[in-house]
């Protein structure tokens, strides 16, 4: 079993993946300077499990062994809560996306969905799925979650697209399995994974039956091409020196994954044609994933720290408006965390036995995430000052004649090394404009669904009729009594634990 970060990095060596970056094939992604920071971020998930097993690992009921929490099926409310605690900690340690939550959330949602498909249709998906869980746990693998199709014309369902490949679909069936074609966009950590789980991305109808496919494929399967996604300022990691990168050790990773007749063996197929369960899978996955975004509160801790440090280095730490802005940043950051962890604490047990977090509060968490990191970034840039975007390069700082001049003119308060001041500015740039702004800002907007997707879910669960009745009663206006037999979200709100 892969246990340490080093063992994980070694497990990625020598694989034959068809990866393109800058129009050329990448022979050795592990040692590529633009890719390596993303590998290091995943490695941190293994190292945390070693250094803090209570937080980042669990005992598997399937193998009896201690396994990484990212592979654990939540068997209690505490398990769901601990996912969030681990995610915040990893955000603090890496300042970026550590890539393993999509797989964790896919595994947990498939536990209940495969069980319920079997219940409805007498299929055998759940046992196959459990076998796959045991297999990944025994090996300590990284699992990618491939949900988002490229989607073409967003107003049309998959079967009505001009090109059917715009959604991943089954192209051929044999007695041993199926072949799929299509493409998945924005795939987090796919090249750093060992296996990925392919899933539909939207509610499907009967005419979309061939798009209702869920299956696990090894990332080096024949027929897969990866096209590496660019991140702002990414080529800085190919330059000399580490100062201009801002966060030299850690970064995220996204790529487009193109499938051309990729084979999925029967034993790894967890849905095939049950189109009426696609919406359930999407909703349960996004429910977990929308509160997984507490990872941003860990990155937010780093950004708040950087903002406080630059204010200190500039000699303005005690100014009242600076202190107030740091309080505002903290307030917003903790709002993200509070809603995520509340969703996890409100978990309920599904028929399959897995615990699922609260859907309403998970959506509220993710909706905050579409806004608050932008405000934290704005405040951090306010405290940073303009030098964050106008400062010279490390090469200028290292220049024999320029260096001493820049050291003199870019000084902050006495006692602070000029380079430390510049390093903190580069870190703020990295999180708010550079490589890690991909994860901290735009992924906060769109990852796990764009803002409107959360508003739809919040609207569905807002129970307005019940709330109207509450208001009418108190106002003494005509109306029915509110039903105290609580349903849906309210039932979860008023559930009393004994
Ligand atoms: C950094 C990053 C990492 C990601 N990682 C993963 C991953 O690991 N796995 C994965 O599966 N996905 C991943 N995603 C994908 C994410 O879930 C999608 O970005 C998200 O679902 C939005 O889809 P889209 O990007 O295609 O945007 P679009 O669907 O093009 O949305 C753009 C806008 O159009 C609106 N819109 C879209 N469709 C409609 C419609 N039918 N009617 C009205 N308005 C509409 C949206 O609300 C939005 O405002 C990641 C995304 C990012 C940015
Ligand atoms: S963005 Fe956050 S939740 Fe998503 S995979 Fe990265 S670290 Fe995990």
XYZ file of C-alpha atoms and ligand atoms in Angstrom:
559
model
C 0.000 0.000 0.000
C 1.229 3.510 -0.840
C 1.557 5.257 2.501
C 4.055 8.120 2.338
C 4.375 11.100 0.034
C 7.614 9.678 -1.305
C 6.046 6.291 -2.051
C 3.230 8.099 -3.819
C 5.618 10.142 -5.975
C 7.542 6.962 -6.842
C 4.273 5.240 -7.827
C 3.775 7.844 -10.566
C 7.143 7.229 -12.208
C 7.508 5.251 -15.415
C 3.827 5.250 -16.354
C 2.904 5.620 -20.000
C 0.360 8.441 -20.014
C -0.407 10.314 -23.212
C -0.051 13.903 -21.906
C 0.251 17.080 -23.993
C 1.560 20.406 -22.733
C 2.497 23.305 -25.043
C 1.741 21.048 -28.042
C 4.351 18.468 -27.042
C 4.101 15.103 -25.313
C 5.309 15.037 -21.724
C 7.594 12.076 -21.109
C 8.072 12.433 -17.360
C 5.312 14.476 -15.674
C 6.751 13.838 -12.194
C 9.924 15.777 -12.950
C 8.314 18.451 -15.139
C 8.829 21.796 -13.327
C 5.307 22.991 -14.175
C 3.636 19.751 -13.043
C 5.747 18.830 -10.026
C 4.152 21.334 -7.589
C 0.787 19.629 -8.171
C 2.367 16.226 -7.452
C 3.800 17.633 -4.215
C 0.345 18.861 -3.164
C -1.086 15.326 -3.479
C 1.964 13.913 -1.698
C 1.070 16.165 1.252
C -2.195 14.203 1.674
C -0.144 11.039 2.313
C 2.318 12.750 4.619
C -0.456 14.259 6.726
C -1.976 10.790 7.163
C 1.399 9.636 8.495
C 2.057 12.604 10.773
C -1.553 12.990 11.998
C -3.338 9.662 11.513
C -6.355 10.671 13.629
C -7.075 13.555 11.269
C -6.174 12.145 7.875
C -6.678 8.393 8.078
C -9.290 5.922 9.288
C -9.700 2.193 9.861
C -11.486 0.665 6.901
C -14.360 -1.675 7.756
C -13.681 -3.386 4.417
C -9.983 -4.188 4.776
C -9.526 -3.806 8.542
C -6.465 -1.670 7.815
C -5.634 1.959 8.514
C -6.177 3.791 5.230
C -5.989 7.347 3.987
C -9.177 9.268 4.811
C -9.567 10.227 1.147
C -10.390 6.550 0.436
C -12.625 5.997 3.453
C -16.393 5.504 3.162
C -17.996 7.634 5.878
C -19.417 5.233 8.450
C -20.440 7.928 10.941
C -21.202 11.622 11.203
C -17.748 12.162 12.688
C -16.193 10.647 9.576
C -17.887 13.300 7.427
C -16.873 16.069 9.836
C -13.280 14.854 9.891
C -13.112 15.084 6.102
C -13.662 18.844 6.467
C -11.091 19.212 9.238
C -8.525 17.379 7.134
C -9.364 19.561 4.114
C -8.873 22.803 6.019
C -5.555 21.570 7.405
C -4.310 20.563 3.955
C -5.327 23.970 2.581
C -3.169 25.528 5.299
C -0.207 23.268 4.567
C -0.225 23.600 0.766
C -1.989 26.912 -0.009
C -3.497 25.202 -3.028
C -5.774 22.437 -4.301
C -4.528 19.044 -3.111
C -6.802 17.295 -5.633
C -8.125 14.245 -3.815
C -11.587 15.397 -2.697
C -13.352 14.770 -6.008
C -12.450 11.069 -5.765
C -13.407 10.911 -2.079
C -16.784 12.479 -2.769
C -17.372 10.235 -5.808
C -16.678 7.103 -3.736
C -19.004 8.200 -0.933
C -21.867 9.170 -3.249
C -21.564 5.972 -5.297
C -21.874 3.911 -2.114
C -25.503 4.942 -1.695
C -26.396 5.323 -5.384
C -25.203 1.845 -6.435
C -27.131 0.392 -3.475
C -30.311 2.169 -4.543
C -29.968 1.194 -8.218
C -29.669 -2.441 -7.105
C -32.731 -1.991 -4.893
C -34.758 -0.661 -7.835
C -33.533 -2.966 -10.598
C -31.960 -6.011 -8.936
C -28.585 -5.189 -10.515
C -25.271 -6.091 -8.852
C -23.468 -2.742 -8.890
C -23.040 -2.255 -5.152
C -20.940 -5.385 -4.602
C -18.777 -4.526 -7.630
C -18.351 -1.058 -6.232
C -17.361 -2.407 -2.795
C -14.784 -4.658 -4.487
C -13.341 -1.574 -6.188
C -13.288 0.322 -2.874
C -11.374 -2.545 -1.240
C -8.957 -2.650 -4.171
C -8.188 1.086 -4.019
C -7.927 1.046 -0.220
C -5.554 -1.935 -0.239
C -3.273 -0.137 -2.689
C -3.621 3.376 -1.274
C -4.484 4.862 -4.664
C -5.452 8.385 -5.709
C -8.867 8.446 -7.404
C -9.890 11.233 -9.787
C -13.555 12.123 -10.276
C -14.467 12.774 -13.912
C -17.937 14.295 -14.006
C -17.940 17.490 -16.092
C -18.503 16.871 -19.798
C -17.450 19.499 -22.314
C -21.206 19.941 -23.006
C -21.326 21.835 -26.325
C -24.668 23.657 -26.575
C -25.709 23.993 -22.936
C -29.388 24.362 -23.869
C -29.555 20.842 -25.339
C -29.492 17.417 -23.649
C -26.692 14.983 -24.567
C -28.615 13.031 -27.232
C -29.588 16.285 -29.030
C -26.032 17.628 -29.419
C -24.729 18.089 -32.978
C -21.780 15.876 -31.979
C -22.585 13.054 -29.539
C -18.983 13.045 -28.271
C -19.681 16.318 -26.425
C -20.908 14.088 -23.588
C -19.111 10.861 -22.674
C -21.136 7.910 -23.909
C -20.981 4.189 -24.650
C -19.855 3.454 -28.209
C -19.679 -0.337 -28.134
C -20.584 -3.256 -25.875
C -18.974 -6.680 -25.603
C -19.554 -9.563 -23.197
C -16.624 -8.228 -21.113
C -17.537 -4.575 -20.834
C -18.160 -1.301 -22.668
C -16.164 1.211 -24.701
C -16.628 4.943 -24.095
C -15.814 8.088 -26.081
C -16.084 11.805 -25.323
C -14.185 14.304 -23.194
C -14.230 15.575 -19.625
C -13.159 19.167 -18.955
C -11.253 20.746 -16.022
C -10.213 17.422 -14.472
C -8.505 18.105 -11.163
C -5.440 16.000 -10.469
C -6.235 13.491 -13.218
C -2.603 12.965 -14.231
C -1.639 12.602 -10.568
C -4.280 9.900 -10.020
C -4.028 6.128 -10.363
C -7.652 5.549 -11.365
C -10.522 7.814 -12.305
C -14.249 7.355 -11.970
C -16.245 8.527 -14.986
C -19.750 9.797 -14.156
C -22.581 11.636 -15.962
C -22.747 15.375 -15.353
C -26.496 16.149 -15.573
C -29.983 14.722 -15.167
C -30.615 12.327 -18.075
C -33.768 11.209 -19.903
C -34.637 7.964 -21.621
C -33.121 9.163 -24.918
C -29.819 9.675 -23.056
C -29.507 6.043 -21.956
C -26.074 5.580 -23.607
C -24.763 8.560 -21.605
C -25.783 6.959 -18.288
C -22.446 5.284 -17.690
C -20.406 5.188 -14.479
C -17.177 3.262 -14.406
C -13.627 3.216 -13.112
C -10.660 3.308 -15.494
C -6.934 3.267 -14.819
C -5.497 6.643 -15.854
C -3.061 4.928 -18.220
C -5.821 3.037 -20.088
C -5.473 2.802 -23.854
C -7.334 5.537 -25.735
C -6.966 8.343 -23.162
C -5.271 11.660 -24.056
C -4.616 14.405 -21.481
C -4.248 18.039 -22.510
C -2.723 19.974 -19.618
C -4.555 23.135 -18.525
C -2.640 26.405 -18.356
C -2.670 28.393 -15.150
C -1.831 32.061 -14.885
C 1.914 32.644 -14.379
C 2.541 28.876 -14.720
C 5.818 29.243 -16.661
C 7.378 31.074 -13.727
C 8.079 27.631 -12.266
C 10.333 26.990 -15.302
C 12.497 30.044 -14.562
C 15.617 30.209 -12.383
C 15.004 30.868 -8.680
C 11.905 30.358 -6.517
C 10.957 33.862 -5.385
C 8.784 34.944 -8.314
C 6.612 31.816 -8.139
C 5.177 32.846 -4.768
C 4.461 29.257 -3.667
C 7.308 27.266 -5.169
C 6.420 23.863 -3.701
C 2.703 23.479 -4.261
C 0.185 23.962 -7.057
C -3.042 22.513 -8.425
C -3.609 20.601 -11.639
C -6.395 20.466 -14.211
C -6.424 18.851 -17.633
C -8.878 17.961 -20.352
C -9.315 14.198 -20.665
C -10.203 12.885 -24.122
C -11.567 9.335 -24.332
C -11.424 7.510 -27.655
C -13.048 4.067 -27.355
C -11.695 3.468 -23.848
C -12.593 0.051 -22.455
C -14.284 -0.363 -19.060
C -14.375 -3.927 -17.828
C -17.693 -5.196 -16.365
C -16.226 -5.433 -12.873
C -15.601 -1.661 -12.885
C -19.022 -0.577 -14.215
C -21.277 0.919 -11.512
C -24.128 2.247 -13.685
C -24.965 1.343 -17.255
C -28.159 2.685 -18.748
C -30.022 3.548 -15.513
C -30.542 7.136 -16.717
C -33.126 7.775 -13.992
C -30.342 7.547 -11.361
C -28.019 10.089 -13.016
C -29.625 13.069 -11.252
C -29.399 11.281 -7.885
C -25.682 10.687 -8.400
C -25.001 14.275 -9.480
C -26.959 15.649 -6.516
C -25.317 13.388 -3.925
C -21.839 13.980 -5.334
C -22.269 17.757 -5.425
C -23.765 17.682 -1.938
C -20.532 16.222 -0.551
C -18.363 18.281 -2.852
C -19.971 21.650 -2.157
C -19.006 21.407 1.505
C -15.585 19.986 0.598
C -14.866 23.574 -0.394
C -13.889 24.293 3.203
C -10.483 23.582 1.653
C -10.696 27.285 0.696
C -10.825 28.263 4.374
C -7.418 26.593 4.800
C -6.036 28.585 1.866
C -7.845 31.609 3.324
C -5.884 31.126 6.574
C -2.675 31.422 4.541
C -3.939 34.527 2.730
C -4.997 36.194 5.981
C -1.560 35.374 7.394
C 0.115 36.874 4.334
C -2.021 40.031 4.591
C -1.160 40.393 8.293
C 2.530 39.784 7.554
C 2.741 42.430 4.831
C 0.978 44.963 7.056
C 3.562 44.168 9.738
C 6.471 44.427 7.260
C 5.094 47.770 6.056
C 4.858 49.082 9.634
C 1.069 49.574 9.580
C -0.096 46.505 11.492
C -1.582 48.545 14.328
C -3.625 50.920 12.140
C -7.320 50.499 12.970
C -8.503 50.036 9.381
C -5.865 47.332 8.821
C -6.960 45.478 11.935
C -10.571 45.800 10.854
C -9.823 44.417 7.396
C -8.095 41.407 8.941
C -11.162 40.869 11.117
C -13.387 41.075 8.037
C -11.227 38.530 6.214
C -11.372 36.209 9.202
C -15.136 36.621 9.493
C -15.667 35.696 5.847
C -13.232 32.795 6.012
C -14.898 31.356 9.099
C -18.319 31.752 7.459
C -17.165 29.380 4.717
C -15.838 26.925 7.268
C -18.897 27.177 9.532
C -21.367 26.316 6.810
C -19.245 23.446 5.491
C -18.722 21.861 8.877
C -22.386 22.432 9.822
C -23.430 20.509 6.723
C -21.197 17.649 7.801
C -22.477 17.695 11.393
C -26.026 17.462 10.003
C -25.236 14.255 8.119
C -27.803 11.494 7.883
C -27.332 7.792 7.272
C -28.392 6.551 3.843
C -29.987 3.163 3.137
C -26.597 1.750 2.126
C -25.125 2.732 5.508
C -22.936 5.624 4.314
C -23.370 9.048 5.958
C -24.348 11.935 3.678
C -23.942 15.607 4.622
C -26.814 18.098 4.607
C -27.731 19.271 1.128
C -29.134 22.726 1.972
C -26.166 23.799 4.090
C -23.647 22.279 1.639
C -25.155 24.469 -1.078
C -25.063 27.521 1.184
C -21.375 26.774 1.901
C -20.512 26.525 -1.802
C -22.539 29.638 -2.599
C -20.507 31.587 -0.022
C -17.394 30.167 -1.688
C -18.441 31.685 -5.019
C -18.176 35.137 -3.387
C -16.103 35.297 -0.218
C -12.654 34.288 -1.516
C -12.982 37.168 -4.019
C -13.590 39.564 -1.137
C -10.697 38.092 0.851
C -8.503 38.489 -2.232
C -9.619 42.124 -2.614
C -8.761 42.905 1.004
C -5.399 41.104 0.777
C -4.536 43.156 -2.306
C -5.600 46.322 -0.476
C -3.154 45.536 2.337
C -0.418 44.427 -0.068
C -0.078 47.741 -1.903
C 0.744 48.168 -5.589
C 4.204 46.672 -5.369
C 2.559 43.236 -5.525
C 2.071 43.745 -9.253
C 4.935 46.096 -10.131
C 7.916 44.601 -8.331
C 10.979 43.501 -10.276
C 11.975 39.915 -10.889
C 14.299 37.765 -8.809
C 16.889 38.107 -11.585
C 16.960 41.859 -10.962
C 17.312 41.304 -7.221
C 20.235 38.966 -7.898
C 21.913 41.461 -10.266
C 25.280 42.674 -9.024
C 24.573 46.426 -9.341
C 20.765 46.538 -9.265
C 20.426 44.143 -6.333
C 21.768 46.474 -3.603
C 19.723 49.367 -5.019
C 16.499 47.332 -4.997
C 17.294 46.086 -1.519
C 17.588 49.724 -0.379
C 14.511 51.088 -2.164
C 12.109 48.185 -1.599
C 12.633 48.041 2.152
C 9.707 48.080 4.540
C 10.044 48.799 8.224
C 13.402 48.466 9.906
C 14.450 44.930 10.827
C 12.608 43.255 7.968
C 14.609 41.624 5.198
C 13.585 43.160 1.862
C 13.382 39.726 0.274
C 11.006 38.451 2.948
C 8.748 41.403 2.185
C 8.879 40.570 -1.511
C 8.278 36.863 -0.895
C 5.058 37.604 0.978
C 3.911 39.910 -1.825
C 4.576 37.161 -4.367
C 2.555 34.718 -2.250
C -0.418 37.106 -2.235
C -0.009 37.494 -5.990
C 0.139 33.686 -6.352
C -3.140 33.150 -4.461
C -5.082 36.107 -5.863
C -3.787 36.471 -9.440
C -1.309 33.696 -10.139
C -1.252 29.916 -10.252
C -3.193 29.288 -7.103
C -5.900 31.804 -7.990
C -7.157 29.041 -10.284
C -8.128 27.044 -7.207
C -8.787 29.912 -4.822
C -10.945 32.066 -7.122
C -12.234 30.615 -10.407
C -12.614 27.103 -9.086
C -14.441 28.628 -6.114
C -16.843 30.097 -8.638
C -17.410 27.076 -10.904
C -16.061 23.938 -9.243
C -18.849 21.599 -8.051
C -21.221 23.705 -10.145
C -21.563 27.387 -11.041
C -23.456 29.674 -8.589
C -26.850 29.181 -10.250
C -26.653 25.434 -9.580
C -26.581 26.156 -5.850
C -29.428 28.659 -6.061
C -31.597 26.002 -7.737
C -30.881 23.551 -4.904
C -31.433 26.194 -2.211
C -34.749 27.208 -3.834
C -35.890 23.563 -3.949
C -35.411 23.161 -0.227
C -36.557 26.556 1.001
C -40.030 25.271 2.086
C -41.704 28.612 1.425
C -45.264 27.358 2.060
C -44.319 26.308 5.556
C -42.538 29.629 6.199
C -45.532 31.611 4.891
C -47.792 29.795 7.331
C -45.452 30.669 10.209
C -45.659 34.336 9.246
C -49.431 34.361 8.749
C -50.014 32.785 12.154
C -47.869 35.333 13.999
C -49.387 38.239 12.073
C -52.880 37.032 12.942
C -53.717 36.778 9.228
C -55.952 34.130 7.679
C -54.187 30.902 6.756
C -53.662 27.257 7.608
C -51.683 26.262 10.678
C -48.090 25.326 9.833
C -47.583 21.569 9.854
C -45.407 20.613 12.822
C -44.727 17.245 11.237
C -41.505 18.543 9.773
C -40.395 17.472 6.343
C -37.256 17.721 4.220
C -34.801 20.388 5.382
C -36.814 21.390 8.471
C -36.939 17.751 9.562
C -33.148 17.767 9.570
C -32.987 21.128 11.355
C -35.199 19.917 14.224
C -33.879 16.370 14.437
C -32.782 15.857 18.039
C -29.856 13.527 18.589
C -30.236 11.176 21.553
C -10.386 24.678 -11.465
C -11.529 23.758 -11.714
C -11.434 22.424 -11.334
C -12.468 21.535 -11.599
N -12.333 20.210 -11.269
C -13.259 19.310 -11.694
C -13.057 17.905 -11.503
O -12.076 17.460 -10.926
N -13.986 17.049 -11.975
C -15.088 17.481 -12.624
O -15.883 16.651 -13.036
N -15.313 18.807 -12.823
C -14.424 19.724 -12.378
N -14.641 21.072 -12.574
C -15.777 21.452 -13.393
C -16.903 22.240 -12.731
O -17.798 21.388 -12.082
C -17.551 23.055 -13.882
O -16.652 24.115 -14.177
C -18.921 23.581 -13.546
O -19.847 22.544 -13.426
C -19.389 24.587 -14.615
O -19.325 24.025 -15.891
P -18.558 24.783 -17.058
O -17.223 25.150 -16.580
O -18.685 23.945 -18.264
O -19.340 26.146 -17.250
P -20.620 26.416 -18.127
O -21.562 25.262 -17.985
O -20.227 26.811 -19.479
O -21.238 27.654 -17.357
C -20.978 29.013 -17.685
C -22.217 29.836 -17.293
O -23.341 29.416 -18.060
C -24.424 29.075 -17.197
N -25.128 27.921 -17.771
C -24.606 26.710 -18.107
N -25.562 25.901 -18.600
C -26.707 26.605 -18.587
C -28.049 26.324 -18.981
N -28.389 25.132 -19.491
N -28.973 27.292 -18.812
C -28.639 28.501 -18.287
N -27.392 28.821 -17.900
C -26.441 27.894 -18.043
C -23.765 28.733 -15.854
O -24.661 28.921 -14.760
C -22.601 29.711 -15.824
O -23.019 30.962 -15.349
C -13.636 21.998 -12.252
C -13.759 23.346 -12.614
C -12.710 24.220 -12.359
C -12.844 25.661 -12.792
S -10.620 22.494 -4.862
Fe -10.641 21.936 -2.718
S -12.301 20.430 -2.600
Fe -11.719 20.518 -4.735
S -10.184 18.888 -4.943
Fe -9.112 20.833 -4.624
S -8.709 20.851 -2.448
Fe -10.315 19.348 -2.772
